[in-house]
mmCIF file of C-alpha atoms in Angstrom:
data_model
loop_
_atom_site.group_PDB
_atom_site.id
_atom_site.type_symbol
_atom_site.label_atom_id
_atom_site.label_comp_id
_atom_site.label_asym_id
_atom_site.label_seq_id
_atom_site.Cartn_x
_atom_site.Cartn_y
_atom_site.Cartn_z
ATOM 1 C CA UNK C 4 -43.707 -165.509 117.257
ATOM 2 C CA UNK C 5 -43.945 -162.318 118.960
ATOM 3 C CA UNK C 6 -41.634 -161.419 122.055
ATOM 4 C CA UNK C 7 -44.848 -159.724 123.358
ATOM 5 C CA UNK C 8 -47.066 -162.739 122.253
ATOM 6 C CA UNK C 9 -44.769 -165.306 123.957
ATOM 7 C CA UNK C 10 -44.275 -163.112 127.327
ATOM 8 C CA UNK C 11 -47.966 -163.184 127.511
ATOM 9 C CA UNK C 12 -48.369 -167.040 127.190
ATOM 10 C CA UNK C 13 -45.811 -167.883 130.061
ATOM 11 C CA UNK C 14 -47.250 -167.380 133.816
ATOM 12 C CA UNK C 15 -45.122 -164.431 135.764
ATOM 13 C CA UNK C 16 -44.562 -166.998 138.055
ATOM 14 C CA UNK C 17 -42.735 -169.234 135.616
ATOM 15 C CA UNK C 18 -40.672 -166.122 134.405
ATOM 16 C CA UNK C 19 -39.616 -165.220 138.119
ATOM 17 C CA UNK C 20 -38.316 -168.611 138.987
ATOM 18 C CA UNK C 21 -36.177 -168.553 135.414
ATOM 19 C CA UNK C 22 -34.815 -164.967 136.487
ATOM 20 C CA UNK C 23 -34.048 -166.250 139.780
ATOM 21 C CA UNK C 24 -32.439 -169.731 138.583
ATOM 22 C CA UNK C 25 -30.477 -167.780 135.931
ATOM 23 C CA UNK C 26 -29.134 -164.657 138.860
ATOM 24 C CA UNK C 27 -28.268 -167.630 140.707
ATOM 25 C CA UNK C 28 -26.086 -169.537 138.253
ATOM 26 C CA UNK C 29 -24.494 -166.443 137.712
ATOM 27 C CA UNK C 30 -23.593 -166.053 141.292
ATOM 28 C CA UNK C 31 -22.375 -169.097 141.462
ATOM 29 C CA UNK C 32 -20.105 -169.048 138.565
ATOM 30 C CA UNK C 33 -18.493 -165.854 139.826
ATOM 31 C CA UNK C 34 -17.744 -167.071 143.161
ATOM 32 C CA UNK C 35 -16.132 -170.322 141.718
ATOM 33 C CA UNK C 36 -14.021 -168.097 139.968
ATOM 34 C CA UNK C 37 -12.690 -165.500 142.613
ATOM 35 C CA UNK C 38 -12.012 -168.828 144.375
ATOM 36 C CA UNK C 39 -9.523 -169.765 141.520
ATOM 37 C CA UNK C 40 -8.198 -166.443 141.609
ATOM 38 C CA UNK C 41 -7.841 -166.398 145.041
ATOM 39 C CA UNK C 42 -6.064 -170.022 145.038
ATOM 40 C CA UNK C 43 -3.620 -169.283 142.502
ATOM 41 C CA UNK C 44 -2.599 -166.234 144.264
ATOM 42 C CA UNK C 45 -2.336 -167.607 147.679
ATOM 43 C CA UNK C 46 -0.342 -170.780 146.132
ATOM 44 C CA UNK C 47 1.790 -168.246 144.187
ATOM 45 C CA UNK C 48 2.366 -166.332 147.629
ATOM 46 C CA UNK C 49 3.457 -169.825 149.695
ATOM 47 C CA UNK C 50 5.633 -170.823 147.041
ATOM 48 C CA UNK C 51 7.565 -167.801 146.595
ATOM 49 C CA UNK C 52 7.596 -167.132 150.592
ATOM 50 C CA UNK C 53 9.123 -170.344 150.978
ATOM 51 C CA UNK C 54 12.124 -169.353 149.402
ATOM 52 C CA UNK C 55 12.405 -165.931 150.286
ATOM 53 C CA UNK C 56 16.025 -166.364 152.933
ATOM 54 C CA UNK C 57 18.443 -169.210 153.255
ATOM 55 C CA UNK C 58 18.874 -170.042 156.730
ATOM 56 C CA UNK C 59 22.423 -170.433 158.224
ATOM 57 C CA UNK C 60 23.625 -173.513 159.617
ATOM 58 C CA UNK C 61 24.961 -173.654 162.754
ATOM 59 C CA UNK C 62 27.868 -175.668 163.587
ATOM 60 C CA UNK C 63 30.696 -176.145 166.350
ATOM 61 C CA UNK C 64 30.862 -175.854 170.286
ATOM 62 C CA UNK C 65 30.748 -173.034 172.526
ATOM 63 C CA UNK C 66 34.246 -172.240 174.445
ATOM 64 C CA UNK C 67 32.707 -171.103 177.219
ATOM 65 C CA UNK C 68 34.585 -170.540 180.967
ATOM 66 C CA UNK C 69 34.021 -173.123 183.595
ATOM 67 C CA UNK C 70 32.025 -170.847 185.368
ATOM 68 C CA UNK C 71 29.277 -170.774 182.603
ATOM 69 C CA UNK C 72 29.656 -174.502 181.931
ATOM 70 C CA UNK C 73 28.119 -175.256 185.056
ATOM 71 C CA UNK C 74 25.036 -174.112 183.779
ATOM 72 C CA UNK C 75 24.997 -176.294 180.620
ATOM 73 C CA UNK C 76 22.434 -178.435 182.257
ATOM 74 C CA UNK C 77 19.953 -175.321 182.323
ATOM 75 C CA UNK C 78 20.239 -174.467 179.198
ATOM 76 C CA UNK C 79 19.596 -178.203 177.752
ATOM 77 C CA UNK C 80 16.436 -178.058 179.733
ATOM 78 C CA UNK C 81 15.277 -174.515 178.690
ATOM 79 C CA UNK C 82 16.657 -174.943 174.870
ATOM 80 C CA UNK C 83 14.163 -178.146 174.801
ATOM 81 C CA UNK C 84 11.241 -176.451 176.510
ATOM 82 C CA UNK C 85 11.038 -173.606 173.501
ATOM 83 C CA UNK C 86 12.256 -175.917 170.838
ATOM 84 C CA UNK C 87 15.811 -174.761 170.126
ATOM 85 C CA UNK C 88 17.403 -177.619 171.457
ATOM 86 C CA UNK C 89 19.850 -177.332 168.505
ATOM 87 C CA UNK C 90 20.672 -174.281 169.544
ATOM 88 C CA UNK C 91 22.347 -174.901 172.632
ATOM 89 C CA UNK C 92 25.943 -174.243 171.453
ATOM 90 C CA UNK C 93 25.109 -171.158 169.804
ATOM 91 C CA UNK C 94 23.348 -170.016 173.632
ATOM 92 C CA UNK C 95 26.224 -170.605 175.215
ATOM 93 C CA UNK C 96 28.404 -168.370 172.756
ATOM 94 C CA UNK C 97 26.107 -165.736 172.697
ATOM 95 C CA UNK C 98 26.199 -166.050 176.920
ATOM 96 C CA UNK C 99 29.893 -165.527 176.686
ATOM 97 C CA UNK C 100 29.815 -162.377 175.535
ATOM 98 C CA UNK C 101 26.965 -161.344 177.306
ATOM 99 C CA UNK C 102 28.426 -161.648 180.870
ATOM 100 C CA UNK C 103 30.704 -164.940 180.819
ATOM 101 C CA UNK C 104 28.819 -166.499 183.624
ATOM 102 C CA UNK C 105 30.178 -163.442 185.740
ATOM 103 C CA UNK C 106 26.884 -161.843 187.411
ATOM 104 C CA UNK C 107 23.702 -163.340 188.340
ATOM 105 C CA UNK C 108 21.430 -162.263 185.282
ATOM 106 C CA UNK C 109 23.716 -164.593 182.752
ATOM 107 C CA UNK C 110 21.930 -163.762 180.062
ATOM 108 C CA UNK C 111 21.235 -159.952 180.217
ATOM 109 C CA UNK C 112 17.109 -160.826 180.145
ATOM 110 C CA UNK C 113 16.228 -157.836 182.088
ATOM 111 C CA UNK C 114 15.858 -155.894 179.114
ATOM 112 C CA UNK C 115 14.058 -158.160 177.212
ATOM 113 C CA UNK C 116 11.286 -158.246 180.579
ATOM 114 C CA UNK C 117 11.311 -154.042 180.109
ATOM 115 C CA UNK C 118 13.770 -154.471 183.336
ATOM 116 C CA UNK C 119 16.750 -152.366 183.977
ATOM 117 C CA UNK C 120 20.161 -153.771 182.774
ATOM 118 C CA UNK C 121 20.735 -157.166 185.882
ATOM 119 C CA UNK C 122 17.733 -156.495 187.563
ATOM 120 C CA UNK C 123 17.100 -160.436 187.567
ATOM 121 C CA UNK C 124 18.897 -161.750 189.993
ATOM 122 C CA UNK C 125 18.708 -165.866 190.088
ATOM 123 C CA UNK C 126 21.144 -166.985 187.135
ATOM 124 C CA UNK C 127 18.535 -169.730 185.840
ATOM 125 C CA UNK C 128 15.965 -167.550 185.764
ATOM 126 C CA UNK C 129 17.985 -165.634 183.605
ATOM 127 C CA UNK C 130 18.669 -168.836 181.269
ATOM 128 C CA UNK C 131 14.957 -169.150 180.873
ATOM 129 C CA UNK C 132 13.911 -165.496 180.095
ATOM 130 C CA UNK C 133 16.642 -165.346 177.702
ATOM 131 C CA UNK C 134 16.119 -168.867 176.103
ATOM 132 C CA UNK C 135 12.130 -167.835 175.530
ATOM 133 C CA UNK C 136 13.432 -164.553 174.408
ATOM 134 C CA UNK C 137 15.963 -165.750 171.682
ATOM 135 C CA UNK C 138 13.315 -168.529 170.679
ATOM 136 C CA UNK C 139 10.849 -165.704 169.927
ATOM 137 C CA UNK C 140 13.230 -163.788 167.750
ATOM 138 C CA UNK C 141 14.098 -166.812 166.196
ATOM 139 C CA UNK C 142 10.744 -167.034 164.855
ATOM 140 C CA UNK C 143 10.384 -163.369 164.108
ATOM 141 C CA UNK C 144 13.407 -163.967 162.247
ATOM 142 C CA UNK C 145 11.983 -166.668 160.031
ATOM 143 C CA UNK C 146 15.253 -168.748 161.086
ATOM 144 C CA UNK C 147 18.508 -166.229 160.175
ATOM 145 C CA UNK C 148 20.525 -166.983 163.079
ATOM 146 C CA UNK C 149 22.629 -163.762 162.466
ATOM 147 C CA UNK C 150 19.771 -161.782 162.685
ATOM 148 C CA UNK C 151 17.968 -163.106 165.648
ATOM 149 C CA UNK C 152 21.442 -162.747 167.646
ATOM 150 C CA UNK C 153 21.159 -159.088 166.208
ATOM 151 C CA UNK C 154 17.413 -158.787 167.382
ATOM 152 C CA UNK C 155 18.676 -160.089 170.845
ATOM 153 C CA UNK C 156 20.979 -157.227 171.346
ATOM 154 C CA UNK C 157 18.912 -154.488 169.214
ATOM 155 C CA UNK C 158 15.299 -155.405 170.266
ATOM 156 C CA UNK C 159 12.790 -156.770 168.068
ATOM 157 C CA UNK C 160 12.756 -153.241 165.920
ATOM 158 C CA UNK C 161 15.707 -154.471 164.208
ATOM 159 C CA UNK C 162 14.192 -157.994 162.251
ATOM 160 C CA UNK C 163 10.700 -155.179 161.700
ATOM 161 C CA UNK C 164 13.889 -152.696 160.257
ATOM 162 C CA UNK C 165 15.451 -155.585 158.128
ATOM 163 C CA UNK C 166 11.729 -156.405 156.648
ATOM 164 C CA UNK C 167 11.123 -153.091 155.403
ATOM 165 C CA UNK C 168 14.932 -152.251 154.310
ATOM 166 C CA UNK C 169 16.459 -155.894 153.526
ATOM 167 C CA UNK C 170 14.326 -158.012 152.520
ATOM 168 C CA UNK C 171 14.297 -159.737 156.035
ATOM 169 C CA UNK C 172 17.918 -160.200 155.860
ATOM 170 C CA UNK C 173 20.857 -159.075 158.190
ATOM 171 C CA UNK C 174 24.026 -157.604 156.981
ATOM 172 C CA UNK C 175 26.510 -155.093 159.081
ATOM 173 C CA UNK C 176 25.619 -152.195 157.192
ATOM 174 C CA UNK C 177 22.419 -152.860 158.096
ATOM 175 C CA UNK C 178 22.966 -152.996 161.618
ATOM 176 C CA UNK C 179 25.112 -149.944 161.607
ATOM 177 C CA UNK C 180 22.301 -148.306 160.011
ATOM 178 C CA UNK C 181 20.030 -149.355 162.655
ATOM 179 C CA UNK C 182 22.180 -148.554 165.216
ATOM 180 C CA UNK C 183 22.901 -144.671 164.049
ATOM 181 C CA UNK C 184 18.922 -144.205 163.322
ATOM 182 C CA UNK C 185 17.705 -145.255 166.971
ATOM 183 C CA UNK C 186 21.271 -143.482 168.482
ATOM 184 C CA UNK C 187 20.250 -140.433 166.866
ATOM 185 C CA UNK C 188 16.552 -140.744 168.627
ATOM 186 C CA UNK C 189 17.730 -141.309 171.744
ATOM 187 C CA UNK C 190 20.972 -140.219 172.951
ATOM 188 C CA UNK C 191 19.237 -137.129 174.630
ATOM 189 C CA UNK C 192 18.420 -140.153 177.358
ATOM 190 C CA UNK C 193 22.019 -140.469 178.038
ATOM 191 C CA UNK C 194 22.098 -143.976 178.343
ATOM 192 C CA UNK C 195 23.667 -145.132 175.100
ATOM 193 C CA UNK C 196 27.352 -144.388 174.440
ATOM 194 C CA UNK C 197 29.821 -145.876 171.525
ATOM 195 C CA UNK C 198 31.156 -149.112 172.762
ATOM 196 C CA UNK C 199 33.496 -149.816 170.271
ATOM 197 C CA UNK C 200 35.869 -147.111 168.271
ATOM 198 C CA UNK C 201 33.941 -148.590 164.863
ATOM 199 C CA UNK C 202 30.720 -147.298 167.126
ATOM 200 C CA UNK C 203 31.995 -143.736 167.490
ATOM 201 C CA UNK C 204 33.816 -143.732 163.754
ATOM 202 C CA UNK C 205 30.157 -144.231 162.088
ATOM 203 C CA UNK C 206 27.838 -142.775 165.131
ATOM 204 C CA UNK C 207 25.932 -145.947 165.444
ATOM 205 C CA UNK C 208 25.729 -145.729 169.234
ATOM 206 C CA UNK C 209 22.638 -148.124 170.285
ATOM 207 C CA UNK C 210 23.115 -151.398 171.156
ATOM 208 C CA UNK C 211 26.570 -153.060 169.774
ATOM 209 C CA UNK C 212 26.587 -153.063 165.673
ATOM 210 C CA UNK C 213 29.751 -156.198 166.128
ATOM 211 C CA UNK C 214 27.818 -157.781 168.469
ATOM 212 C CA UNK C 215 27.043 -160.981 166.090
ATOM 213 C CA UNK C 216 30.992 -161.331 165.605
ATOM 214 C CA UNK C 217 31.223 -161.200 168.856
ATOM 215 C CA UNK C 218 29.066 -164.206 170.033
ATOM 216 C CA UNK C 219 30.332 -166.084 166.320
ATOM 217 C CA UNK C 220 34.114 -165.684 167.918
ATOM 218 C CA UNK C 221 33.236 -167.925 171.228
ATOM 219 C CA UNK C 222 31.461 -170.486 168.484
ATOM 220 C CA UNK C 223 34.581 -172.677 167.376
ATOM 221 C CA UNK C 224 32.754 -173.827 164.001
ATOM 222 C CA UNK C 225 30.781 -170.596 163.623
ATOM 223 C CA UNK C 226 27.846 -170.303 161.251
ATOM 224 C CA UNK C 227 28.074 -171.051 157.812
ATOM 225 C CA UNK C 228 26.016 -169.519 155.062
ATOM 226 C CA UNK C 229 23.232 -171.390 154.045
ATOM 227 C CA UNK C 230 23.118 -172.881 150.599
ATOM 228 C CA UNK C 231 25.534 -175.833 151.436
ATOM 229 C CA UNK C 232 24.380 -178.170 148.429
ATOM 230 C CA UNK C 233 28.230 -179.673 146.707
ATOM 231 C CA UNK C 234 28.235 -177.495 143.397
ATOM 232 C CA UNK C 235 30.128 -180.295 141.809
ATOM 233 C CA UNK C 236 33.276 -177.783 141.061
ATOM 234 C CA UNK C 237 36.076 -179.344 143.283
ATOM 235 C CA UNK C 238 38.996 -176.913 143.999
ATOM 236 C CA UNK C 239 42.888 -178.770 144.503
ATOM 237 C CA UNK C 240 42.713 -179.969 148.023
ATOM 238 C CA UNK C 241 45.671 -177.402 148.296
ATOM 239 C CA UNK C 242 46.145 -174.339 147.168
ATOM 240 C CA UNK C 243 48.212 -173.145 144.550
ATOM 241 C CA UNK C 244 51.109 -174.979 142.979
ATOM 242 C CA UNK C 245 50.521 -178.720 143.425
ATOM 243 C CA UNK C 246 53.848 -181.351 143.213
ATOM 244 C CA UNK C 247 52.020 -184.744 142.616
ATOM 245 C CA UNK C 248 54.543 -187.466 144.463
ATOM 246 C CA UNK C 249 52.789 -190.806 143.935
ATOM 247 C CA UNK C 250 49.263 -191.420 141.357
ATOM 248 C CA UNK C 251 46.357 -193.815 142.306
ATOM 249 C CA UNK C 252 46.869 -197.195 141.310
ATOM 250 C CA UNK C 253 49.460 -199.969 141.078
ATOM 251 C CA UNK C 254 52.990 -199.257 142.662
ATOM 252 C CA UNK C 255 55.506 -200.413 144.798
ATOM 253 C CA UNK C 256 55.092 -200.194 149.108
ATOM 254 C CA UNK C 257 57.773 -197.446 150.050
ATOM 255 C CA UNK C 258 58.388 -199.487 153.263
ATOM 256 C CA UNK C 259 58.987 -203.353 151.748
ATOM 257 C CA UNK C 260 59.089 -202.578 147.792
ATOM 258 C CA UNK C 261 56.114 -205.198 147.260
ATOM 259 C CA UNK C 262 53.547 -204.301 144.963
ATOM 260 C CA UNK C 263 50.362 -202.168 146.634
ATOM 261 C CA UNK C 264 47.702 -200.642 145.634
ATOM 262 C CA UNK C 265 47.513 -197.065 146.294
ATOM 263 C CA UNK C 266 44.317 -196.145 146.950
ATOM 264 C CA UNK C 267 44.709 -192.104 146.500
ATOM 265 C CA UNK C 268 47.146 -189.391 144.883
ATOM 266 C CA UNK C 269 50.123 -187.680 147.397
ATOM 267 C CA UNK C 270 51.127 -184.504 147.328
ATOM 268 C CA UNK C 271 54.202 -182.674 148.326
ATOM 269 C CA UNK C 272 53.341 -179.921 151.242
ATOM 270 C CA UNK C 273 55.376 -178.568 154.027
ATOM 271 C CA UNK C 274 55.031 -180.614 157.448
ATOM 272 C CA UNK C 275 53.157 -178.221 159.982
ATOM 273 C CA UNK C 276 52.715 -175.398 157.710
ATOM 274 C CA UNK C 277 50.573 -175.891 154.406
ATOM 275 C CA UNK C 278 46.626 -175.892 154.876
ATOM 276 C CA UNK C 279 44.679 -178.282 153.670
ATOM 277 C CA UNK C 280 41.490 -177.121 152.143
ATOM 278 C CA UNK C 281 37.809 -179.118 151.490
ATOM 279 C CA UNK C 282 37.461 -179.455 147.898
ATOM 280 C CA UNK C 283 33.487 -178.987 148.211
ATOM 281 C CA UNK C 284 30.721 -177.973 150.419
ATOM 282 C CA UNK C 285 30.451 -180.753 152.455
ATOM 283 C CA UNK C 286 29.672 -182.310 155.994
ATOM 284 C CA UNK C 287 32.808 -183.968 158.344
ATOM 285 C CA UNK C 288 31.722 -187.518 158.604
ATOM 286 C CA UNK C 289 34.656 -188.770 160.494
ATOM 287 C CA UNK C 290 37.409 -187.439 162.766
ATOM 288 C CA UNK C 291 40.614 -189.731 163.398
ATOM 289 C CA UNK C 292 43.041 -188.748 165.563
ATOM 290 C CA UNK C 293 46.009 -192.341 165.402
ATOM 291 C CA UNK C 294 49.496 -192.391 164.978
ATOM 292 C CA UNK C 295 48.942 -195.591 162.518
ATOM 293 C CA UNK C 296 47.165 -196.086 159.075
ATOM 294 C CA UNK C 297 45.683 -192.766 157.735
ATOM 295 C CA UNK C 298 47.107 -191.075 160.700
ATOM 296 C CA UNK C 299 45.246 -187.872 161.526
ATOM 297 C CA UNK C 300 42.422 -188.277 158.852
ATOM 298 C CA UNK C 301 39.259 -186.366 157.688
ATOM 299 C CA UNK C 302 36.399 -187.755 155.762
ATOM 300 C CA UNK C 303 33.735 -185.547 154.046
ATOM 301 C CA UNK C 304 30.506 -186.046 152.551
ATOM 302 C CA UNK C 305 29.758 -183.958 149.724
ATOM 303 C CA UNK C 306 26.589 -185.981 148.410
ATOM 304 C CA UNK C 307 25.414 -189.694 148.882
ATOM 305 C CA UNK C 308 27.759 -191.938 146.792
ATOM 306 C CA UNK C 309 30.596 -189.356 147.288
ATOM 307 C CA UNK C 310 33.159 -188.601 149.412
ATOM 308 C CA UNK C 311 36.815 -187.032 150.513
ATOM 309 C CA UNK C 312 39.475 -188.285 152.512
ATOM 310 C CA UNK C 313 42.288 -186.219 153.676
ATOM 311 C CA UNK C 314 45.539 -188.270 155.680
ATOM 312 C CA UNK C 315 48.293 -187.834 157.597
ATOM 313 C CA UNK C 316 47.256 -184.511 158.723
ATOM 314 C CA UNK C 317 50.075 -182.474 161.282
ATOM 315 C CA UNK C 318 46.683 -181.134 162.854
ATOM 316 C CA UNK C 319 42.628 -181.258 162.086
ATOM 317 C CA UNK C 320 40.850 -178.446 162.048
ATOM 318 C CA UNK C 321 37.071 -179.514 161.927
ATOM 319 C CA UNK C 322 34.833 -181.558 164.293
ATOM 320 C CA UNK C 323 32.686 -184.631 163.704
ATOM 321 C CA UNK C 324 29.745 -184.029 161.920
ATOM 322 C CA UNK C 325 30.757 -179.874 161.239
ATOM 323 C CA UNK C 326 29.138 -178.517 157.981
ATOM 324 C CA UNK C 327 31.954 -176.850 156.202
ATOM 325 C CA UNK C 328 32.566 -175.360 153.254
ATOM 326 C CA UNK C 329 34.851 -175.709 149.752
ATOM 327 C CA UNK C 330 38.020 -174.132 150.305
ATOM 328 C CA UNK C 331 37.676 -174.046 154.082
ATOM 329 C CA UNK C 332 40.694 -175.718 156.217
ATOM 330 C CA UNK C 333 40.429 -179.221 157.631
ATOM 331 C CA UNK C 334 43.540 -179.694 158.872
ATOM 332 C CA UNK C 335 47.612 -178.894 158.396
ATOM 333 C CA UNK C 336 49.930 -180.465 155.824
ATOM 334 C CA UNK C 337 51.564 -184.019 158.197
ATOM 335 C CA UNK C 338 52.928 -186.818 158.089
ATOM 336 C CA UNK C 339 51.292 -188.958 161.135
ATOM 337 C CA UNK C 340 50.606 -192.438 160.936
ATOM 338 C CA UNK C 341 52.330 -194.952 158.095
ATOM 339 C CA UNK C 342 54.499 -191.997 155.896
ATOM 340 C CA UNK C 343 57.705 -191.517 154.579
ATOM 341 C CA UNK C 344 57.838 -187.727 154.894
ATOM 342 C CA UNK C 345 55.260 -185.060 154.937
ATOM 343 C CA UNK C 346 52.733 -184.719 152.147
ATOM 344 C CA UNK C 347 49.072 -185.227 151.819
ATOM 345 C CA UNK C 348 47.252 -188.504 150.836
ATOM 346 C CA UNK C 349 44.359 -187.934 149.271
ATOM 347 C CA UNK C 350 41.121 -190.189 148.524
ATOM 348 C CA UNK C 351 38.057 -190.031 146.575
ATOM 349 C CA UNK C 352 35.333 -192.511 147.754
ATOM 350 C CA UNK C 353 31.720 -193.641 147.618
ATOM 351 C CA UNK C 354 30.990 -194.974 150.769
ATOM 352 C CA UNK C 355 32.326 -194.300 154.441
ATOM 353 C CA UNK C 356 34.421 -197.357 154.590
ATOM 354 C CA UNK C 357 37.876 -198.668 153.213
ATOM 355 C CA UNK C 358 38.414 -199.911 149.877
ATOM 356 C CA UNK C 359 35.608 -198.194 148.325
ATOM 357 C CA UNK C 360 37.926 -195.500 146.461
ATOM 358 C CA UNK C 361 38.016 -194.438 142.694
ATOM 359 C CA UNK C 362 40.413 -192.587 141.390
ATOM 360 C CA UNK C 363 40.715 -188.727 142.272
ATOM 361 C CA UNK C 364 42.224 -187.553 138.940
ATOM 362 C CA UNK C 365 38.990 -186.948 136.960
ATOM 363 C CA UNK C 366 37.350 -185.198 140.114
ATOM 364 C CA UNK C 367 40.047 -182.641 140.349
ATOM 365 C CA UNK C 368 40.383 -182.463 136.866
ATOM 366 C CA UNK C 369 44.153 -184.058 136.539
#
């Protein structure tokens, strides 16, 4: 039949509401699709964003002067009111260097207020303007410690500066960079001037470019970087040449001759003197400080069903509960608690209790 013949048979009307049905369809069928595109895209962006910076873990107390640690209570309060509660250590480091607990505006918040340099003058109002101000960099700074302590000294600029030029990170050079850009702008003003010989060496005048060593060196523990997962490669507990004086297993007690079980491998080391490294990333579990037993003893989780025990330290390094990380000291080579002579026992277990060992050997590939 005829196109023209069957165009003349079916009503306008009829064609109309098939045009219209059909636009519509089509409508639809592109908006479900720019809705696919759109969700892939935005799930693409959230996944990758996720991952885009480790954040650092921080670890260990403040050694702060008595005159700031009269304030502690302050800054527990204000660290809880803007949610960095876990932060309170790290406050109280970065304090130290700021003023020491020396002049009224603790913190140095002035600035951050647009103030002159101690214009606040009450010492917890101080805590609370600088608390607010560190949590707000903190966010800026998606979590990098290192470059939210940066941001505190620098301004704000510097985690916009790290965006653009870093990918959000901080590094040194980075900050010297910074520094020497914004020195450069403004020294006409007079009031910037090299604080530190590395300052006038690279002309990177603003602000203080070692300013996060700085507050890091009052933080006993510091910060470690982030990715703290065990990668299953255990070093020697110490380094270099190893003298093995006594395997795991079956032998006779030193002090009665009887047969024992020994529950770990010894090694020679010099009393006082030798480190004693982690063998993995890890977390301190336990701290022992007893002139019995163990002795001075460390015990680190490096995943569930897995940990390292370190005895008859001279001297402990870590804290209870410090993240630390493979190669990094716990302790000095001893002889404390039940020992013949100085050397260091040495225990592989999978839980945190006594007489769940296995033998090192395999772990440390012996």
């Amino acid at each position: 039949m005829p196109w023209s013949l069957l165009l003349g048979l079916v009503p306008r009307k009829v064609w109309l509401w098939l045009i219209g049905i059909l636009v519509a369809l089509f409508l639809l069928q592109m908006l479900l699709y720019a809705s696919v595109i759109t969700g892939v895209i935005g799930y693409q962006k959230s996944s990758s964003s996720e991952d885009v910076r480790s954040v650092d873990v921080v670890n260990g107390t403040a050694q702060v002067s008595p005159a700031l640690e009269e304030y502690r209570p302050l800054f527990e309060e204000y660290a809880e009111q803007y949610g960095v509660s876990k932060y309170v250590e790290l406050l109280l480091a970065k304090t130290m260097q700021e003023s020491g607990g020396r002049v009224d505006d603790v913190m140095q918040a002035s600035e951050s207020l647009g103030l002159p340099p101690n214009t606040i003058e009450d010492p917890e109002r101080s805590i609370k303007v600088g608390i607010r101000y560190f949590s707000e960099m903190l966010e800026k700074a998606g979590g990098d410690i290192k470059l939210t302590l940066q941001a505190y000294n620098f301004g704000g600029g510097f985690i916009d500066y790290a965006n653009e030029h870093n990918n959000g990170e901080y590094s040194k050079e980075l900050a010297i960079e910074f520094s020497r850009m914004k020195y450069q702008e403004l020294k006409h003003t007079g009031m910037y001037s090299c604080i530190r010989p590395e300052s006038a060496e690279t002309g990177a005048c603003y602000g203080d470019i070692g300013y996060v060593e700085a507050v890091l060196s009052y933080l006993i523990g510091g910060i470690i970087e982030a990715d703290l997962q065990p990668t299953g490669d255990w070093v020697m507990p110490i380094e270099g040449a190893l003298t093995q004086t006594s395997d795991y297993g079956m032998r006779s007690d030193p002090f009665d001759g009887t047969p024992d079980m020994h529950r770990g491998i010894d090694f020679a080391c010099t009393n006082a003197v030798t480190p004693i490294q982690s063998v993995d990333n890890g977390q301190v579990v336990e701290v022992v400080r007893k002139n019995s037993g163990y002795g001075n003893n460390v015990l680190v989780k490096h995943e569930e069903g897995l940990y390292s025990h370190y005895a008859h330290l001279y001297a402990i390094s870590v804290q209870n509960g410090e993240m630390i990380q493979k190669g990094s000291e716990v302790g000095k080579c001893g002889t404390t608690g039940n020992s013949t002579g100085p050397h260091l026992h040495f225990e592989v277990m999978t839980k945190n209790q006594y007489r769940s060992d296995v033998d090192p050997a395999p772990y440390l590939g012996l």
